[in-house]
Short mmCIF file of C-alpha atoms and ligand atoms in Angstrom, two decimals:
data_model
loop_
_atom_site.label_atom_id
_atom_site.label_comp_id
_atom_site.label_asym_id
_atom_site.label_seq_id
_atom_site.Cartn_x
_atom_site.Cartn_y
_atom_site.Cartn_z
CA MET A 783 -11.02 8.10 -24.29
CA ALA A 784 -13.94 10.28 -24.66
CA ASN A 785 -15.54 12.14 -21.22
CA PRO A 786 -17.72 10.83 -19.59
CA LYS A 787 -21.41 12.49 -19.47
CA VAL A 788 -22.08 11.51 -15.89
CA VAL A 789 -19.55 11.54 -12.66
CA PHE A 790 -19.84 11.19 -9.09
CA PHE A 791 -18.51 13.55 -6.73
CA LYS A 792 -18.53 14.26 -3.57
CA GLY A 793 -21.69 12.57 -2.84
CA GLU A 794 -23.35 13.36 -6.33
CA PHE A 795 -23.72 12.38 -9.64
CA VAL A 796 -23.39 15.32 -11.93
CA PRO A 797 -22.31 16.15 -15.66
CA PHE A 798 -18.51 15.63 -16.26
CA GLU A 799 -17.99 19.77 -16.67
CA GLU A 800 -19.50 20.24 -13.21
CA ALA A 801 -16.42 17.94 -11.50
CA LYS A 802 -13.56 19.92 -10.94
CA VAL A 803 -11.01 20.82 -8.43
CA SER A 804 -9.34 23.88 -7.08
CA VAL A 805 -5.82 24.73 -7.98
CA MET A 806 -4.72 24.61 -4.25
CA CYS A 807 -6.40 20.79 -3.83
CA HIS A 808 -3.83 19.00 -1.89
CA GLY A 809 -4.14 15.84 -3.93
CA LEU A 810 -2.98 17.57 -6.62
CA ASN A 811 -0.42 19.45 -5.33
CA TYR A 812 1.06 16.19 -3.08
CA GLY A 813 -0.37 13.23 -4.54
CA THR A 814 -1.94 12.62 -1.51
CA GLY A 815 -4.58 10.31 -2.46
CA CYS A 816 -5.01 6.40 -3.61
CA PHE A 817 -7.19 5.03 -6.16
CA GLU A 818 -8.27 1.95 -8.50
CA GLY A 819 -8.75 0.85 -11.96
CA ILE A 820 -11.67 -1.05 -12.74
CA ARG A 821 -12.93 -2.68 -16.02
CA GLY A 822 -16.06 -3.12 -17.57
CA TYR A 823 -16.33 -5.66 -20.74
CA TRP A 824 -19.31 -4.96 -23.12
CA ASN A 825 -20.54 -8.25 -24.61
CA ALA A 826 -22.57 -7.94 -27.32
CA GLU A 827 -24.38 -11.03 -27.75
CA HIS A 828 -25.39 -10.96 -24.43
CA GLU A 829 -26.53 -7.19 -24.58
CA GLU A 830 -24.64 -6.57 -21.22
CA LEU A 831 -21.60 -4.89 -19.58
CA TYR A 832 -20.36 -7.24 -17.17
CA VAL A 833 -17.80 -5.12 -14.51
CA LEU A 834 -15.04 -7.20 -13.09
CA LYS A 835 -14.30 -8.14 -9.60
CA MET A 836 -15.44 -5.34 -8.00
CA ALA A 837 -14.93 -6.49 -4.25
CA PRO A 838 -11.23 -6.55 -4.64
CA HIS A 839 -11.17 -3.63 -5.82
CA PHE A 840 -13.12 -1.65 -3.33
CA GLU A 841 -11.46 -4.10 -0.69
CA ARG A 842 -8.23 -2.54 -1.61
CA ILE A 843 -8.98 0.66 -1.91
CA HIS A 844 -10.25 1.02 1.81
CA GLN A 845 -7.06 -0.68 2.74
CA SER A 846 -4.72 2.20 0.78
CA ALA A 847 -6.94 4.33 2.81
CA ARG A 848 -6.13 2.76 5.87
CA ILE A 849 -2.57 3.36 5.54
CA LEU A 850 -2.85 6.97 4.28
CA TYR A 851 -5.00 8.01 7.14
CA MET A 852 -7.77 8.70 4.70
CA GLN A 853 -11.29 8.72 5.91
CA LEU A 854 -13.42 6.43 3.02
CA ASP A 855 -17.19 7.17 4.13
CA TYR A 856 -18.47 4.00 1.22
CA SER A 857 -18.54 0.33 2.51
CA VAL A 858 -17.72 -1.75 -0.56
CA ASP A 859 -21.14 -2.74 -1.24
CA GLU A 860 -22.02 0.53 -1.53
CA LEU A 861 -19.20 1.36 -3.94
CA ALA A 862 -20.44 -1.29 -5.97
CA ASP A 863 -23.69 0.47 -5.86
CA ILE A 864 -22.19 3.36 -7.08
CA THR A 865 -20.10 2.22 -10.12
CA LEU A 866 -23.42 0.24 -11.29
CA GLU A 867 -25.30 3.58 -11.10
CA LEU A 868 -22.67 5.77 -12.92
CA VAL A 869 -21.99 3.15 -15.65
CA ARG A 870 -26.00 3.02 -15.87
CA ARG A 871 -26.20 6.68 -16.05
CA ASN A 872 -23.66 6.88 -19.15
CA GLY A 873 -25.23 4.03 -21.09
CA PHE A 874 -22.42 2.65 -22.32
CA ARG A 875 -22.54 -0.16 -24.89
CA GLU A 876 -18.67 -1.31 -24.76
CA ASP A 877 -15.32 -2.14 -23.08
CA VAL A 878 -15.16 0.81 -20.25
CA TYR A 879 -12.37 1.57 -17.25
CA ILE A 880 -13.66 2.98 -14.15
CA ARG A 881 -12.09 5.10 -11.90
CA PRO A 882 -12.41 5.65 -8.12
CA LEU A 883 -10.45 8.25 -6.57
CA LEU A 884 -9.87 9.06 -2.79
CA TYR A 885 -8.03 12.49 -2.15
CA MET A 886 -7.66 15.01 -0.10
CA GLY A 887 -9.98 18.37 -0.82
CA ASP A 888 -8.57 20.79 1.42
CA GLU A 889 -6.90 23.83 0.09
CA LYS A 890 -4.22 23.94 2.00
CA ILE A 891 -0.49 24.26 1.77
CA GLY A 892 1.41 21.74 4.39
CA VAL A 893 2.86 18.34 3.12
CA ARG A 894 1.05 15.91 6.00
CA LEU A 895 -1.26 13.25 6.43
CA HIS A 896 -3.48 14.36 9.36
CA GLY A 897 -6.26 17.00 9.73
CA LEU A 898 -7.76 17.05 6.25
CA THR A 899 -10.35 16.31 4.82
CA THR A 900 -10.91 13.55 1.94
CA ASP A 901 -12.71 13.82 -0.92
CA PHE A 902 -14.11 10.68 -3.21
CA THR A 903 -15.28 10.89 -7.10
CA MET A 904 -15.22 7.98 -9.86
CA PHE A 905 -15.77 8.71 -13.37
CA ALA A 906 -15.88 5.85 -16.12
CA ALA A 907 -14.66 5.96 -19.29
CA PRO A 908 -14.62 4.28 -22.65
CA MET A 909 -10.87 2.06 -23.12
CA GLY A 910 -10.24 -0.79 -25.17
CA ASN A 911 -6.64 -2.06 -24.66
CA TYR A 912 -4.17 -0.03 -22.91
CA ILE A 913 -1.25 -1.81 -24.02
CA ASP A 914 -0.64 -4.69 -26.85
CA THR A 915 -1.81 -8.38 -25.87
CA ASN A 916 -0.06 -9.85 -29.02
CA GLY A 917 3.17 -10.02 -27.75
CA ILE A 918 5.10 -6.86 -25.74
CA LYS A 919 9.12 -6.39 -25.86
CA VAL A 920 10.05 -4.84 -22.42
CA GLY A 921 13.36 -3.80 -20.82
CA VAL A 922 14.64 -3.73 -17.24
CA SER A 923 14.36 -0.22 -15.51
CA SER A 924 17.09 2.00 -14.27
CA TRP A 925 14.53 2.83 -11.77
CA ARG A 926 14.15 1.17 -8.82
CA ARG A 927 10.70 0.08 -7.50
CA ILE A 928 9.20 1.98 -4.81
CA ASP A 929 10.01 0.26 -1.60
CA ASP A 930 7.75 -0.12 1.39
CA ASN A 931 9.19 1.88 4.12
CA ALA A 932 9.16 4.89 1.86
CA VAL A 933 6.57 4.69 -0.20
CA PRO A 934 4.09 1.42 0.04
CA ALA A 935 3.66 0.16 -2.87
CA ARG A 936 1.47 -2.32 -1.48
CA ALA A 937 -1.48 1.15 -1.39
CA LYS A 938 -2.41 2.14 -4.92
CA ILE A 939 -1.36 5.44 -3.85
CA THR A 940 -1.46 8.54 -7.14
CA GLY A 941 1.60 10.38 -5.96
CA ALA A 942 3.53 6.92 -6.38
CA TYR A 943 2.96 6.41 -9.98
CA ILE A 944 5.69 9.16 -10.45
CA ASN A 945 7.68 5.72 -10.30
CA SER A 946 5.73 4.02 -12.67
CA ALA A 947 5.59 6.86 -14.94
CA LEU A 948 9.39 7.09 -14.64
CA ALA A 949 10.13 3.67 -15.58
CA LYS A 950 7.44 3.73 -18.17
CA THR A 951 9.00 6.64 -20.16
CA GLU A 952 12.50 5.56 -19.93
CA ALA A 953 11.40 2.09 -21.69
CA TYR A 954 9.92 4.15 -24.29
CA HIS A 955 12.84 6.15 -25.04
CA ASN A 956 14.75 2.99 -25.08
CA GLY A 957 12.29 1.50 -28.00
CA PHE A 958 10.51 -0.98 -25.18
CA ASP A 959 6.85 -1.29 -25.04
CA ASP A 960 7.19 -1.41 -20.91
CA ALA A 961 9.37 -1.87 -18.10
CA ILE A 962 10.37 -4.65 -15.55
CA PHE A 963 10.72 -2.93 -12.29
CA LEU A 964 14.06 -4.74 -9.58
CA ASN A 965 13.77 -4.01 -6.21
CA ALA A 966 16.42 -1.98 -4.58
CA ASP A 967 17.77 -5.13 -3.41
CA GLY A 968 17.80 -6.47 -7.20
CA HIS A 969 15.39 -8.81 -7.53
CA VAL A 970 12.72 -8.94 -9.59
CA SER A 971 9.20 -6.62 -8.79
CA GLU A 972 6.70 -6.11 -11.40
CA GLY A 973 5.92 -3.81 -14.78
CA SER A 974 5.23 -0.12 -14.94
CA ALA A 975 1.60 -0.82 -13.81
CA MET A 976 1.00 -4.72 -13.68
CA ASN A 977 2.18 -8.24 -12.21
CA ILE A 978 4.82 -10.53 -13.89
CA PHE A 979 4.62 -14.26 -14.14
CA LEU A 980 6.95 -16.90 -15.88
CA VAL A 981 7.07 -19.81 -16.87
CA ARG A 982 9.47 -22.11 -15.93
CA LYS A 983 9.18 -25.69 -16.83
CA GLY A 984 5.41 -26.25 -16.95
CA LYS A 985 5.57 -23.89 -13.41
CA LEU A 986 4.33 -20.28 -12.85
CA PHE A 987 6.68 -18.17 -10.43
CA THR A 988 5.96 -14.67 -9.27
CA PRO A 989 7.63 -11.96 -6.78
CA GLY A 990 5.34 -12.52 -3.62
CA VAL A 991 3.44 -9.94 -2.05
CA ASN A 992 6.60 -8.99 -0.05
CA HIS A 993 8.26 -7.88 -2.95
CA ASN A 994 7.21 -4.51 -3.25
CA ILE A 995 4.39 -5.25 -5.77
CA LEU A 996 1.14 -3.93 -5.63
CA GLU A 997 -1.02 -6.92 -4.81
CA GLY A 998 -2.87 -6.98 -8.21
CA VAL A 999 -6.48 -8.43 -8.27
CA THR A 1000 -5.45 -10.26 -11.90
CA ARG A 1001 -2.63 -11.67 -10.11
CA GLN A 1002 -5.10 -13.78 -8.11
CA ALA A 1003 -7.15 -14.19 -11.32
CA VAL A 1004 -4.39 -15.68 -13.06
CA MET A 1005 -3.35 -17.89 -10.24
CA THR A 1006 -6.88 -19.03 -9.66
CA ILE A 1007 -7.49 -19.83 -13.27
CA ALA A 1008 -3.76 -21.66 -13.46
CA LYS A 1009 -4.54 -23.97 -10.19
CA GLU A 1010 -8.61 -24.33 -10.83
CA GLU A 1011 -8.50 -24.95 -14.53
CA LEU A 1012 -5.20 -25.52 -16.07
CA GLY A 1013 -3.63 -27.68 -12.43
CA ILE A 1014 -0.74 -25.66 -12.10
CA GLU A 1015 0.15 -24.29 -8.82
CA THR A 1016 2.27 -21.19 -8.87
CA GLU A 1017 5.19 -20.67 -6.77
CA GLU A 1018 5.30 -16.82 -4.79
CA ARG A 1019 9.06 -16.04 -4.58
CA THR A 1020 12.11 -14.10 -4.84
CA ILE A 1021 12.93 -14.10 -8.77
CA ASP A 1022 16.59 -13.18 -9.82
CA ARG A 1023 17.05 -10.59 -13.12
CA THR A 1024 18.61 -13.41 -15.11
CA GLU A 1025 15.44 -15.84 -14.70
CA LEU A 1026 13.53 -13.81 -16.91
CA TYR A 1027 16.14 -13.98 -19.65
CA ILE A 1028 15.92 -18.19 -19.31
CA CYS A 1029 12.52 -18.59 -18.65
CA ASP A 1030 10.01 -20.73 -20.81
CA GLU A 1031 6.87 -17.71 -20.96
CA MET A 1032 6.33 -14.31 -19.49
CA PHE A 1033 3.72 -12.68 -19.41
CA LEU A 1034 2.40 -9.31 -17.03
CA CYS A 1035 -1.14 -8.84 -15.90
CA GLY A 1036 -3.32 -6.12 -14.75
CA THR A 1037 -6.66 -4.88 -14.93
CA GLY A 1038 -5.35 -2.11 -17.92
CA ALA A 1039 -2.97 -4.50 -19.29
CA GLN A 1040 -5.25 -7.35 -18.85
CA ILE A 1041 -2.70 -10.69 -19.82
CA SER A 1042 -0.29 -9.50 -21.89
CA PRO A 1043 2.38 -11.91 -23.03
CA VAL A 1044 6.06 -10.24 -23.36
CA VAL A 1045 8.07 -11.98 -26.38
CA SER A 1046 11.56 -9.93 -25.47
CA VAL A 1047 13.23 -8.95 -22.34
CA ASP A 1048 16.25 -6.73 -22.63
CA MET A 1049 16.69 -7.84 -26.78
CA ARG A 1050 16.91 -11.69 -25.49
CA PRO A 1051 13.43 -13.41 -26.49
CA VAL A 1052 11.30 -14.77 -24.55
CA GLY A 1053 12.16 -18.95 -24.22
CA GLY A 1054 14.73 -18.75 -26.98
CA THR A 1055 12.47 -18.15 -30.11
CA GLY A 1056 9.96 -15.41 -28.70
CA ALA A 1057 6.66 -16.70 -29.10
CA ILE A 1058 4.13 -17.14 -27.29
CA GLY A 1059 3.83 -20.23 -25.25
CA PRO A 1060 1.01 -22.43 -24.28
CA VAL A 1061 0.93 -22.05 -20.81
CA THR A 1062 0.65 -17.95 -21.69
CA ARG A 1063 -2.29 -18.87 -24.11
CA GLN A 1064 -4.78 -20.97 -22.03
CA ILE A 1065 -4.91 -18.33 -19.03
CA MET A 1066 -5.40 -15.62 -21.58
CA GLU A 1067 -7.91 -17.78 -23.23
CA ILE A 1068 -9.67 -18.38 -20.46
CA TYR A 1069 -9.01 -14.83 -18.62
CA HIS A 1070 -11.01 -13.00 -22.01
CA ARG A 1071 -13.94 -15.36 -21.52
CA ALA A 1072 -14.28 -14.88 -18.24
CA VAL A 1073 -14.10 -11.24 -18.21
CA ARG A 1074 -17.07 -11.31 -20.71
CA GLY A 1075 -19.17 -13.57 -18.45
CA GLU A 1076 -18.21 -16.04 -20.72
CA TYR A 1077 -16.77 -18.74 -18.82
CA PRO A 1078 -19.79 -20.09 -16.03
CA ARG A 1079 -17.05 -21.48 -13.87
CA PHE A 1080 -16.40 -18.04 -12.72
CA ALA A 1081 -19.28 -16.21 -13.31
CA ASP A 1082 -19.37 -14.53 -10.06
CA TRP A 1083 -15.92 -12.98 -11.00
CA VAL A 1084 -18.60 -10.24 -12.88
CA GLN A 1085 -21.44 -7.89 -12.26
CA PRO A 1086 -23.86 -7.84 -15.29
CA VAL A 1087 -24.85 -3.61 -15.04
CA TYR A 1088 -28.06 -3.95 -17.43
CA ASN A 1089 -29.61 -7.34 -15.92
CA ALA A 1090 -30.08 -8.71 -19.97
CA ARG A 1091 -29.39 -11.38 -19.28
CA ARG A 1092 -28.85 -12.71 -15.67
CA ALA A 1093 -29.72 -16.37 -16.25
CA SER A 1094 -26.53 -16.66 -18.52
CA LEU A 1095 -24.92 -16.15 -15.39
CA GLN A 1096 -25.97 -18.77 -13.79
CA VAL A 1097 -23.24 -21.24 -12.28
CA GLY A 1098 -22.38 -24.78 -14.09
CA SER A 1099 -20.08 -26.43 -16.20
CA PRO A 1100 -17.44 -24.21 -18.10
CA SER A 1101 -18.08 -24.33 -21.54
N1 PMP B 882 0.73 -3.33 -9.91
C1 PMP B 882 0.84 -1.92 -10.23
C2 PMP B 882 1.76 -1.09 -9.94
C3 PMP B 882 -0.24 -1.55 -10.86
O1 PMP B 882 -0.71 -0.28 -10.87
C4 PMP B 882 -1.48 -2.40 -10.85
C5 PMP B 882 -2.32 -1.76 -11.60
N2 PMP B 882 -3.76 -1.43 -10.79
C6 PMP B 882 -0.93 -4.01 -10.73
C7 PMP B 882 0.05 -3.95 -10.61
C8 PMP B 882 -2.22 -4.49 -11.41
O2 PMP B 882 -3.33 -4.85 -10.77
P1 PMP B 882 -4.58 -5.23 -10.93
O3 PMP B 882 -4.59 -6.38 -11.37
O4 PMP B 882 -5.34 -5.17 -9.45
O5 PMP B 882 -4.99 -4.34 -11.96
#
């Protein structure tokens, strides 16, 4: 990732080098913060950068802030305006990743959430694929997913990512690309930083929102594509570990991961052969067109940054 030129820091746009925090920063010491990850997709033909699904990401950071007693002074619309301005000021003409971050900025020692002040920053940097989209190998982690009554997974909390990092590195050491978390009760939760879907007999299954998942924006997009474009309903329910071993298709999804087909789980080829299945392929195909502003039915998923070809986003029948 190349460094950005300009970042939004404590209410203004400043050169990247000037956006610094103290070694005593509460958020750095105790992980007291919450954040988002948003993608922008460059479309060379349109000469346009499209930012994907800003509103649901900014609604989620507001929810995370509420859970953490944190003050976020910007509305969803204001956050979207800051994002567009940030990307414009950096002049990106490639795929980018945007990171809004709300953190306790106090130089104070003492673990708590009350009586502290929040600072907000947002930066963006070029980013291609976060993980392989040609088929990954995953393993069920020996680490369990954090629990709602301990560290709520529903909030995107900075400190909570030690759980993801432990699972990801264990997977790496074991020769896998990523990890699947089980909850403390032994049922499937999600990947290290992505939600999980299984296909069984043409139907989609994913753990429900009460299975210690982050309620993913991409997860919602997948369910919309499946229902509206493929006529496939998704059943949100408890998923057993061994359903991973017998399903026909499996994929992980997230802003960073996009749609990432899984070809093996715990050394068992998915669907018996390890081939990427038809439902996964169709969802990937539609998703990748939609995020670059090339799927009129989902035109409202993206926001053009430079307004190069607004007309191309007029809603019509899908091409
Ligand atoms: N679960 C976790 C733990 C994540 O970090 C992410 C990435 N934000 C996701 C799921 C996917 O969420 P989204 O589709 O909103 O990026």
